[in-house]
PDB file of C-alpha atoms in Angstrom:
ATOM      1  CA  UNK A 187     -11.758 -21.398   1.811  1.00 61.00           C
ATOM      2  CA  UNK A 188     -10.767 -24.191  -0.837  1.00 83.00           C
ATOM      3  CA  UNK A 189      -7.478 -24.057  -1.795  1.00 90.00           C
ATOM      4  CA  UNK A 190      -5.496 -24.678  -5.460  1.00 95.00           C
ATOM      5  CA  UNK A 191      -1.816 -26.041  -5.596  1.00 96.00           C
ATOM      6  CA  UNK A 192      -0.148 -24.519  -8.827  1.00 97.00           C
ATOM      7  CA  UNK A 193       2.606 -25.471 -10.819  1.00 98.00           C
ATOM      8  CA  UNK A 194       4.571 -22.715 -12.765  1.00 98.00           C
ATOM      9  CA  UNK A 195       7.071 -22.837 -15.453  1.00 98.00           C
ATOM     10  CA  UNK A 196       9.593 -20.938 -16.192  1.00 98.00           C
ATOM     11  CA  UNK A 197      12.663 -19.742 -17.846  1.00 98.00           C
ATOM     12  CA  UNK A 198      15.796 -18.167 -16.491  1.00 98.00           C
ATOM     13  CA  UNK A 199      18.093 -16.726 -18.656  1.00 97.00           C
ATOM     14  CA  UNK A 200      20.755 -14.288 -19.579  1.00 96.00           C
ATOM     15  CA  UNK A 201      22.200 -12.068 -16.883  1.00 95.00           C
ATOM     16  CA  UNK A 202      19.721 -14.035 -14.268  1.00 97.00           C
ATOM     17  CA  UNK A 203      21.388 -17.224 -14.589  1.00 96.00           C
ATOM     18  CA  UNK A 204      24.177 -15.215 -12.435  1.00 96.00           C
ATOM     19  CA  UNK A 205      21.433 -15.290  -9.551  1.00 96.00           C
ATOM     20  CA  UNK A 206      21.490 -17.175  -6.575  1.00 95.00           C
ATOM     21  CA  UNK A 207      18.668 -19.758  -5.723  1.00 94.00           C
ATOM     22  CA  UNK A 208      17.668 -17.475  -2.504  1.00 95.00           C
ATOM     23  CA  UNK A 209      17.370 -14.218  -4.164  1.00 96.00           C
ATOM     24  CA  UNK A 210      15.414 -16.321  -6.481  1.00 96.00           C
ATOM     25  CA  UNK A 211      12.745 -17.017  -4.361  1.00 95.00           C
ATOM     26  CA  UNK A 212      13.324 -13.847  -2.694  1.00 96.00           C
ATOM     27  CA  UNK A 213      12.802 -11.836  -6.085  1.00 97.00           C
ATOM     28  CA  UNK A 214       9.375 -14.428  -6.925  1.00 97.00           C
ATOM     29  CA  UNK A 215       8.274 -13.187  -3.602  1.00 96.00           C
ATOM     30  CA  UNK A 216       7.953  -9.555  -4.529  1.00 97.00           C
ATOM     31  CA  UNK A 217       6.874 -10.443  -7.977  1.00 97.00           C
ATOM     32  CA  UNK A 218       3.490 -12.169  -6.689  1.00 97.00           C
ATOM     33  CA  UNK A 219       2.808  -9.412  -4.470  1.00 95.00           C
ATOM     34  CA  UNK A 220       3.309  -6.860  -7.539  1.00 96.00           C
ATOM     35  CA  UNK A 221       1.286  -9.211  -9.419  1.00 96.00           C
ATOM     36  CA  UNK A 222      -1.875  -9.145  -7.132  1.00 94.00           C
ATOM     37  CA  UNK A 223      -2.132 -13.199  -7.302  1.00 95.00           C
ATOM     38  CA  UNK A 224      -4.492 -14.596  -4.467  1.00 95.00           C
ATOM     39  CA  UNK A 225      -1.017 -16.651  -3.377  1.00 96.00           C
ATOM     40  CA  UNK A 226      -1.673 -18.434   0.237  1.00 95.00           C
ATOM     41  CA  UNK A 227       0.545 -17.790   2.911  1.00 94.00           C
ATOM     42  CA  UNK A 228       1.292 -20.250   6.072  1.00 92.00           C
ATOM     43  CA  UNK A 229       0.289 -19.866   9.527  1.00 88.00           C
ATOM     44  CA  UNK A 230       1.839 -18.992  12.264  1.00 84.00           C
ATOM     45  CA  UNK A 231       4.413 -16.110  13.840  1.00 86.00           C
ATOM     46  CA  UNK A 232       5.935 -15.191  10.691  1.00 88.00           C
ATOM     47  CA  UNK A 233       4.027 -16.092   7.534  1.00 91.00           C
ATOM     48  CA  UNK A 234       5.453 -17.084   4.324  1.00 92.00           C
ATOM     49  CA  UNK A 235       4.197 -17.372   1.021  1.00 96.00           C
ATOM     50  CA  UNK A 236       3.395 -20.759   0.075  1.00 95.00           C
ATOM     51  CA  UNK A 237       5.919 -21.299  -2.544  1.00 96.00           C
ATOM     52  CA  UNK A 238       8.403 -24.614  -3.211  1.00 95.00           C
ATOM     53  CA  UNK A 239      10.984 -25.315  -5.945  1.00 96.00           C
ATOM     54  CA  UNK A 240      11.435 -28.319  -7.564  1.00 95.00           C
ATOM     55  CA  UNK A 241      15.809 -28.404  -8.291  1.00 92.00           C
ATOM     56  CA  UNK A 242      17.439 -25.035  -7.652  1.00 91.00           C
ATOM     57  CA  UNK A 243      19.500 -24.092 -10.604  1.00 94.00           C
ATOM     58  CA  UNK A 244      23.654 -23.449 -10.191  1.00 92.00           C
ATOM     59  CA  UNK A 245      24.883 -19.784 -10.375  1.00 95.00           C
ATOM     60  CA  UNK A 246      26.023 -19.942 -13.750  1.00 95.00           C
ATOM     61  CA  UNK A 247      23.246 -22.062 -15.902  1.00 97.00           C
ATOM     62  CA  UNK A 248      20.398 -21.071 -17.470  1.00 98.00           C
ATOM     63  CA  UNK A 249      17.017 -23.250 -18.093  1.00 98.00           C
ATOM     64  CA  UNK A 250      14.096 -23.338 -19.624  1.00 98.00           C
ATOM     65  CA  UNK A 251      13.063 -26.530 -17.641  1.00 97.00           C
ATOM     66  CA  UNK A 252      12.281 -24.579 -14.349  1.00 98.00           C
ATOM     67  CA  UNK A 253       9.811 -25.625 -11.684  1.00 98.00           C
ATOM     68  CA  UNK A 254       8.136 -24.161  -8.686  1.00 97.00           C
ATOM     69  CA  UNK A 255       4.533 -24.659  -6.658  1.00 97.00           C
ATOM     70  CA  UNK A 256       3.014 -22.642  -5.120  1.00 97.00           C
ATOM     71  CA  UNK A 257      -0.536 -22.705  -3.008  1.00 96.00           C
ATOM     72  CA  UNK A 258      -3.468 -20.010  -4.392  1.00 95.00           C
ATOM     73  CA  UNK A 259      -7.108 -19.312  -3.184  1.00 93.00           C
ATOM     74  CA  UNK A 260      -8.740 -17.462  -6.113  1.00 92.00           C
ATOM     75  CA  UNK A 261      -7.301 -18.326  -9.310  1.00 93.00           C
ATOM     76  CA  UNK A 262      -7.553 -17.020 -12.758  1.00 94.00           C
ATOM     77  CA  UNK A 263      -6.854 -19.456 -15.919  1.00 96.00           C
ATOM     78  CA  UNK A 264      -3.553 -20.517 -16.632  1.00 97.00           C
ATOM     79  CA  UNK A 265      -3.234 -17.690 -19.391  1.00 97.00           C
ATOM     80  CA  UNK A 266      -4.281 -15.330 -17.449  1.00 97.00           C
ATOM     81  CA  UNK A 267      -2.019 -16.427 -14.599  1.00 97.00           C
ATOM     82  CA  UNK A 268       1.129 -16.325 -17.004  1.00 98.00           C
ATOM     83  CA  UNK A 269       0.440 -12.850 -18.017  1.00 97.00           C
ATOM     84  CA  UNK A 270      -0.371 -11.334 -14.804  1.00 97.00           C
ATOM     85  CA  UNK A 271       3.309 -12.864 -13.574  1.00 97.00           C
ATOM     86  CA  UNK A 272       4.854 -11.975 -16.309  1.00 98.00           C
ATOM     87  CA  UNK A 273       4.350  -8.555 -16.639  1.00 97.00           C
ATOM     88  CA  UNK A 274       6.074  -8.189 -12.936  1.00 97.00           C
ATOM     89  CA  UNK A 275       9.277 -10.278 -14.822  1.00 97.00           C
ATOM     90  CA  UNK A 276      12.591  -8.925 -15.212  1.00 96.00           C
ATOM     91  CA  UNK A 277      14.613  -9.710 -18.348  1.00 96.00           C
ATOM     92  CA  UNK A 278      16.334 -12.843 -18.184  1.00 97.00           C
ATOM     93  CA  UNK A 279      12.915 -14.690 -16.343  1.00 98.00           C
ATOM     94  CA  UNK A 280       9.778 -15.706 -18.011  1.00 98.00           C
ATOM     95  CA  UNK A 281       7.200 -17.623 -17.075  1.00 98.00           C
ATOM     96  CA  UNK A 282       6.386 -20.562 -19.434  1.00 98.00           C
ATOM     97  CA  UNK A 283       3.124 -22.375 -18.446  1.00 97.00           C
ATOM     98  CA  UNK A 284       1.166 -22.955 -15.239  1.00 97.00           C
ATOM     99  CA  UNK A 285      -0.967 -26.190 -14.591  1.00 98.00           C
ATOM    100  CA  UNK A 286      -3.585 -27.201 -11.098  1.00 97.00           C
ATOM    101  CA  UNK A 287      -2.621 -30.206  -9.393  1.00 97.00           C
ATOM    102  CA  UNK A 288      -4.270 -32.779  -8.439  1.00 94.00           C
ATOM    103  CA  UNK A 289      -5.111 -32.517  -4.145  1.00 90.00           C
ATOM    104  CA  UNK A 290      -2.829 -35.126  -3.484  1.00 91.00           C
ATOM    105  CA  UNK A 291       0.019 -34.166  -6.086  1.00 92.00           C
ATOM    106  CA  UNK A 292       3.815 -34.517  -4.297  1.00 93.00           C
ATOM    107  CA  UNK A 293       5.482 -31.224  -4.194  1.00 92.00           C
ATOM    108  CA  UNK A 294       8.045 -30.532  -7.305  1.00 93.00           C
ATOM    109  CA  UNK A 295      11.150 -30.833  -5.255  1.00 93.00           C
ATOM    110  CA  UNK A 296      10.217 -34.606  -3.989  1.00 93.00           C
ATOM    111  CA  UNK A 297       9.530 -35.859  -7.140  1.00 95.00           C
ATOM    112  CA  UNK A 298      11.962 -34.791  -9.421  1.00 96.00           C
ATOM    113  CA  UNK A 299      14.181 -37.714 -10.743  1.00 96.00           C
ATOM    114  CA  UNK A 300      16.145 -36.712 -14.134  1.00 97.00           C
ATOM    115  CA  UNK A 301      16.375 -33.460 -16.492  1.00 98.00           C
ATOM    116  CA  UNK A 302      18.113 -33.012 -19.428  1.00 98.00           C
ATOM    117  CA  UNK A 303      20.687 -30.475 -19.954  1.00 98.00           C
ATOM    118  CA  UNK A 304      22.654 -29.131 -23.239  1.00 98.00           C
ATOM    119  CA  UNK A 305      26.304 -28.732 -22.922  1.00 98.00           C
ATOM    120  CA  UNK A 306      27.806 -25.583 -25.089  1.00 97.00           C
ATOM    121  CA  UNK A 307      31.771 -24.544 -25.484  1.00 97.00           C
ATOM    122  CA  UNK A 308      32.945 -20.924 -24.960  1.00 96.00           C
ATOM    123  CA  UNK A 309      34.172 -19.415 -28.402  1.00 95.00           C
ATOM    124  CA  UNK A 310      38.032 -21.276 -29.066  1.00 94.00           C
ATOM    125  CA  UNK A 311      37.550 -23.712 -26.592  1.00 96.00           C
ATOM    126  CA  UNK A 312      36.623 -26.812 -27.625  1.00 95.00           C
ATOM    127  CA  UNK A 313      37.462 -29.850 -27.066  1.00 96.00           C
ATOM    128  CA  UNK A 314      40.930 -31.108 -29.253  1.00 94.00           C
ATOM    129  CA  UNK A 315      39.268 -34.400 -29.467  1.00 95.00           C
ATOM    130  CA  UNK A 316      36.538 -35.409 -31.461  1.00 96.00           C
ATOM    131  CA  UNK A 317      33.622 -35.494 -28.802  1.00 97.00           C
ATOM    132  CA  UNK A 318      31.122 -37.799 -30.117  1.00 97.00           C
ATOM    133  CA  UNK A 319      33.385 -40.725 -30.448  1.00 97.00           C
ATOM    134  CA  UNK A 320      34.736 -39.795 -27.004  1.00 97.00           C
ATOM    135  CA  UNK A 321      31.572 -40.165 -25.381  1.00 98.00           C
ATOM    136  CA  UNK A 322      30.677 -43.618 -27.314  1.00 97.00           C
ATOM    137  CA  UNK A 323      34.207 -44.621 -25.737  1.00 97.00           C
ATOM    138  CA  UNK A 324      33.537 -43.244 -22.240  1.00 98.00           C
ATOM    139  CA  UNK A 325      30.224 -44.889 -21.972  1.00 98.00           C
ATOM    140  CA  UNK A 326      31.383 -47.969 -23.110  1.00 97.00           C
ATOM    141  CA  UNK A 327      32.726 -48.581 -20.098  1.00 97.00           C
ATOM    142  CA  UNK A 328      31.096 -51.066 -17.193  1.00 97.00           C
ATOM    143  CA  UNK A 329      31.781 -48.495 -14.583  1.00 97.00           C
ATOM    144  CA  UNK A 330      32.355 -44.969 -14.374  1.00 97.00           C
ATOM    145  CA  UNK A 331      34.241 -44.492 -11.159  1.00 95.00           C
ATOM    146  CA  UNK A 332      34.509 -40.782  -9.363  1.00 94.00           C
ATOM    147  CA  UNK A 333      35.665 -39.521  -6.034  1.00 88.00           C
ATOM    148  CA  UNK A 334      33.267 -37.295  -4.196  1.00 80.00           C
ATOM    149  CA  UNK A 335      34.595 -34.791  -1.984  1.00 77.00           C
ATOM    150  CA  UNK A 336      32.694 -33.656   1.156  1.00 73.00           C
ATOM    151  CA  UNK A 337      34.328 -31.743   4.216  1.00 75.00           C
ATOM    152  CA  UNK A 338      35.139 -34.592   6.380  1.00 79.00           C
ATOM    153  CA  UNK A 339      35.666 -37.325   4.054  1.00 81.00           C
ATOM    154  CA  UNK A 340      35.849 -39.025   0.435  1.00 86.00           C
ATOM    155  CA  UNK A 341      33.705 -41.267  -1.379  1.00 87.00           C
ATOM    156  CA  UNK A 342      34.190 -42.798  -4.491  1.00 92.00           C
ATOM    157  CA  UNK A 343      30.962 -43.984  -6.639  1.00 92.00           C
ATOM    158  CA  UNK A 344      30.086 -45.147  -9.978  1.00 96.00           C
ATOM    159  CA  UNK A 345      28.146 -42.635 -12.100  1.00 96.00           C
ATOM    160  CA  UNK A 346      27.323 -44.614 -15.136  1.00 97.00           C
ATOM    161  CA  UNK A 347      23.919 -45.450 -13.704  1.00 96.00           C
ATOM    162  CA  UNK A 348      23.168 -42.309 -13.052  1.00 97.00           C
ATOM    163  CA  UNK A 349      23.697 -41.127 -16.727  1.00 98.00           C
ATOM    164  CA  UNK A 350      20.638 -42.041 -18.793  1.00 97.00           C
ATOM    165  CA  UNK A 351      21.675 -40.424 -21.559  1.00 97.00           C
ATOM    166  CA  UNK A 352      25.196 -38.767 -22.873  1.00 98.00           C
ATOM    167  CA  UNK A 353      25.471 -38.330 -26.724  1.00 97.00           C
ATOM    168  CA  UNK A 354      27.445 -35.355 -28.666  1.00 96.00           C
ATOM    169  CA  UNK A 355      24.946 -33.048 -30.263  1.00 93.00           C
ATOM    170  CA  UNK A 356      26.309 -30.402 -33.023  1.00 88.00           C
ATOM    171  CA  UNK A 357      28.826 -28.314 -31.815  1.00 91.00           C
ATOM    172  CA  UNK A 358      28.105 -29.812 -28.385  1.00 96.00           C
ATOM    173  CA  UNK A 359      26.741 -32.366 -26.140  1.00 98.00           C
ATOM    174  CA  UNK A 360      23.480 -33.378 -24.680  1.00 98.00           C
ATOM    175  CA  UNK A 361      22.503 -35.557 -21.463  1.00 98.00           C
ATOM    176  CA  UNK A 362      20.146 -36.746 -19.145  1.00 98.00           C
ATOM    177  CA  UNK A 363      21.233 -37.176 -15.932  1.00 98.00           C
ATOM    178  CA  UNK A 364      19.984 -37.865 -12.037  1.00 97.00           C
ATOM    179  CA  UNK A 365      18.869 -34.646 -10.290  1.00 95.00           C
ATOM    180  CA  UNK A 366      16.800 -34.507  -7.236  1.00 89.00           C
ATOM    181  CA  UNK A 367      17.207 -35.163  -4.046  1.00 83.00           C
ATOM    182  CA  UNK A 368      17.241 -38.700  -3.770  1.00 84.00           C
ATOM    183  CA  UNK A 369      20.578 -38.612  -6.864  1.00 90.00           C
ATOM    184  CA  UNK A 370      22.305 -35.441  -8.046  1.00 92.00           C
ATOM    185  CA  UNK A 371      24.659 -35.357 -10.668  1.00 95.00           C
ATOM    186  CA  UNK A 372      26.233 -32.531 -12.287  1.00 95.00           C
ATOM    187  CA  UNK A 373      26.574 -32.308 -15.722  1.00 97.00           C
ATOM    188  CA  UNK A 374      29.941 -30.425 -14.454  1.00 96.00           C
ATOM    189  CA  UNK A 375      31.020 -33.681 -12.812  1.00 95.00           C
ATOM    190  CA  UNK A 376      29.886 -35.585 -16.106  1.00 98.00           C
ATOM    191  CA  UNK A 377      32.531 -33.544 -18.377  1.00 98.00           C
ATOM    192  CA  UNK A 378      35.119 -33.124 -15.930  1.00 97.00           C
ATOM    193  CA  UNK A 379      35.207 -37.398 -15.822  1.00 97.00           C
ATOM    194  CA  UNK A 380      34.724 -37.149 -19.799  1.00 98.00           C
ATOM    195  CA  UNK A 381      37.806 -35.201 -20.140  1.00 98.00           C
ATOM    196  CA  UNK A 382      40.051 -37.062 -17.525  1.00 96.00           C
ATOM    197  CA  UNK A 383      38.887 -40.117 -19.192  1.00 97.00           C
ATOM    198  CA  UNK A 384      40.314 -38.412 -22.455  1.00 97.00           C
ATOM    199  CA  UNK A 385      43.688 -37.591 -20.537  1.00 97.00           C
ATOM    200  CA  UNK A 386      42.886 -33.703 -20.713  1.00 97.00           C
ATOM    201  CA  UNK A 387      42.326 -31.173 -18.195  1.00 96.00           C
ATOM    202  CA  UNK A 388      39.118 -30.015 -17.843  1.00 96.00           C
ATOM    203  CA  UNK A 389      38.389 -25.999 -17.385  1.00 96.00           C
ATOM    204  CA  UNK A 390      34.985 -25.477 -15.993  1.00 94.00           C
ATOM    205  CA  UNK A 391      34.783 -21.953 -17.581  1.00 95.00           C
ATOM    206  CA  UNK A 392      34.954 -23.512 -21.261  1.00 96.00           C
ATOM    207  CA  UNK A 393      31.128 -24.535 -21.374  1.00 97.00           C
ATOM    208  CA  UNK A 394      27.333 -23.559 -21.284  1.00 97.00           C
ATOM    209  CA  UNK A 395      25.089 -25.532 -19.873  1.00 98.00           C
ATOM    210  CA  UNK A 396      21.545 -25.102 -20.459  1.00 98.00           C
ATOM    211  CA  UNK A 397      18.564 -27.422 -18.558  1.00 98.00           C
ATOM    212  CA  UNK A 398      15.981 -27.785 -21.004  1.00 98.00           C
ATOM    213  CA  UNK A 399      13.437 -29.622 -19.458  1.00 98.00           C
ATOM    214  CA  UNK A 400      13.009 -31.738 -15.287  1.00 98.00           C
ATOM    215  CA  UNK A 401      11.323 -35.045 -15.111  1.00 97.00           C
ATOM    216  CA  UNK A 402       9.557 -36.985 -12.658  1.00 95.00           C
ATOM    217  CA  UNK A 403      10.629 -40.379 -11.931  1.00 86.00           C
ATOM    218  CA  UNK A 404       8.863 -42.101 -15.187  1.00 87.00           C
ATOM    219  CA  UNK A 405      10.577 -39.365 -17.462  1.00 92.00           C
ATOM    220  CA  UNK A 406       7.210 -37.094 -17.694  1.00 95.00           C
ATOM    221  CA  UNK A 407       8.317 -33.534 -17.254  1.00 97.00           C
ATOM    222  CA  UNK A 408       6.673 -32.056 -14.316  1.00 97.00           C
ATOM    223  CA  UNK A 409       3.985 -29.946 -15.758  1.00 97.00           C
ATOM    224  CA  UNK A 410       2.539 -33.130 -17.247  1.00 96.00           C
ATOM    225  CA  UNK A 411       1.421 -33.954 -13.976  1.00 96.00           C
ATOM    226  CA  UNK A 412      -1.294 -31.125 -13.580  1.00 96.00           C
ATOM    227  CA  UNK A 413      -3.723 -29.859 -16.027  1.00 96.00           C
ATOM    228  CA  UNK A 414      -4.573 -26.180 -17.707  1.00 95.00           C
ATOM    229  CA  UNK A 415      -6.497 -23.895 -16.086  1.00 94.00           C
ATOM    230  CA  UNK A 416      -9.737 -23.163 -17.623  1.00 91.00           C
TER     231      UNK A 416
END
């Protein structure tokens, strides 16, 4: 039987973004049952539904830039395969497009290289400096220098290459930054060294952040890479 890799879309929002990554996949698991999709499962003692993710999200964020594959026999269009998803969806998850791969695509997860994420503050409390001009300043800089903490040991590392793009945006801030496997950055590490830059202390619980869209490594969001359904 021929086989279709599948690249989904989707959104995760409102009370979901307090969701962890496992019950994620555990939740997408009974949804594609529900949803009577011809998903392929592996081989072997205990099967498992074909199904990878390309970055999983922190508790906390929410996205419209989500990605996950997943292996199909039979396979409806891509409308067709949005709606029959979606109407096993909770509130807070939607599915947002859903593209065929090429046979020899990469999987999601090894090719993701950058995503872009929108940085919000909590009602009364923003910044007390004016952040656009504070992020011209910061990235002015030759080197932005951080220390990583693991569990057995530090490393310090400059960032700034790792930061495509960091510009103030409205009431807020918008940036590109590394995410993947290869480099990760947070956009949590990105304001905490903003505001220690500034001399101020940073309070993790005074943003949003939003990931609006994941890129490959030539900045082509990963449902460019596969093609509608028909």
């Amino acid at each position: 039987m021929s086989v279709l890799k599948v690249r989904i879309k989707f959104a995760k929002e409102g009370i979901m973004r307090f969701i962890g990554h496992l019950d994620m996949m555990r939740y997408f698991q009974k949804a594609f049952r529900r949803s009577g999709i011809d998903i392929q499962y592996s081989q072997g003692f205990s099967p498992h539904q074909l199904i990878s993710f390309a970055a999983p999200l922190g508790v906390g964020l929410t996205s419209t830039g989500e990605y996950m594959d997943i292996v199909m026999g039979e396979c409806p269009s891509s409308e067709e395969l949005v709606q029959r998803i979606n109407e096993q969806m909770v509130e807070g998850v939607r599915i947002l497009s859903a593209v065929a791969l090429p046979d020899d695509s990469k999987n999601a997860m090894s090719i993701v290289a950058t995503a872009d994420y929108r940085i919000s503050f909590r009602e009364g409390m923003s910044p007390d400096f004016e952040l656009s001009a504070a992020i011209q300043e910061f990235m002015a800089q030759d080197e932005i220098m951080v220390t990583k903490k693991t569990k057995k040991s530090e490393k310090t590392m400059d960032i700034k290459p790792m930061i495509h793009v960091f510009r103030g945006d409205g009431d807020g801030c918008f940036m590109n930054v590394a995410t993947g496997s290869t480099q990760n950055l947070k956009p949590e590490q990105v304001m905490a060294t903003l505001y220690q830059f500034m001399g101020r202390e940073f309070d993790p619980f005074a943003i949003y952040i939003h990931r609006e869209e994941t890129y490959g490594a030539d900045f082509k969001p990963l449902e460019a890479y596969g093609n509608r359904i028909v």
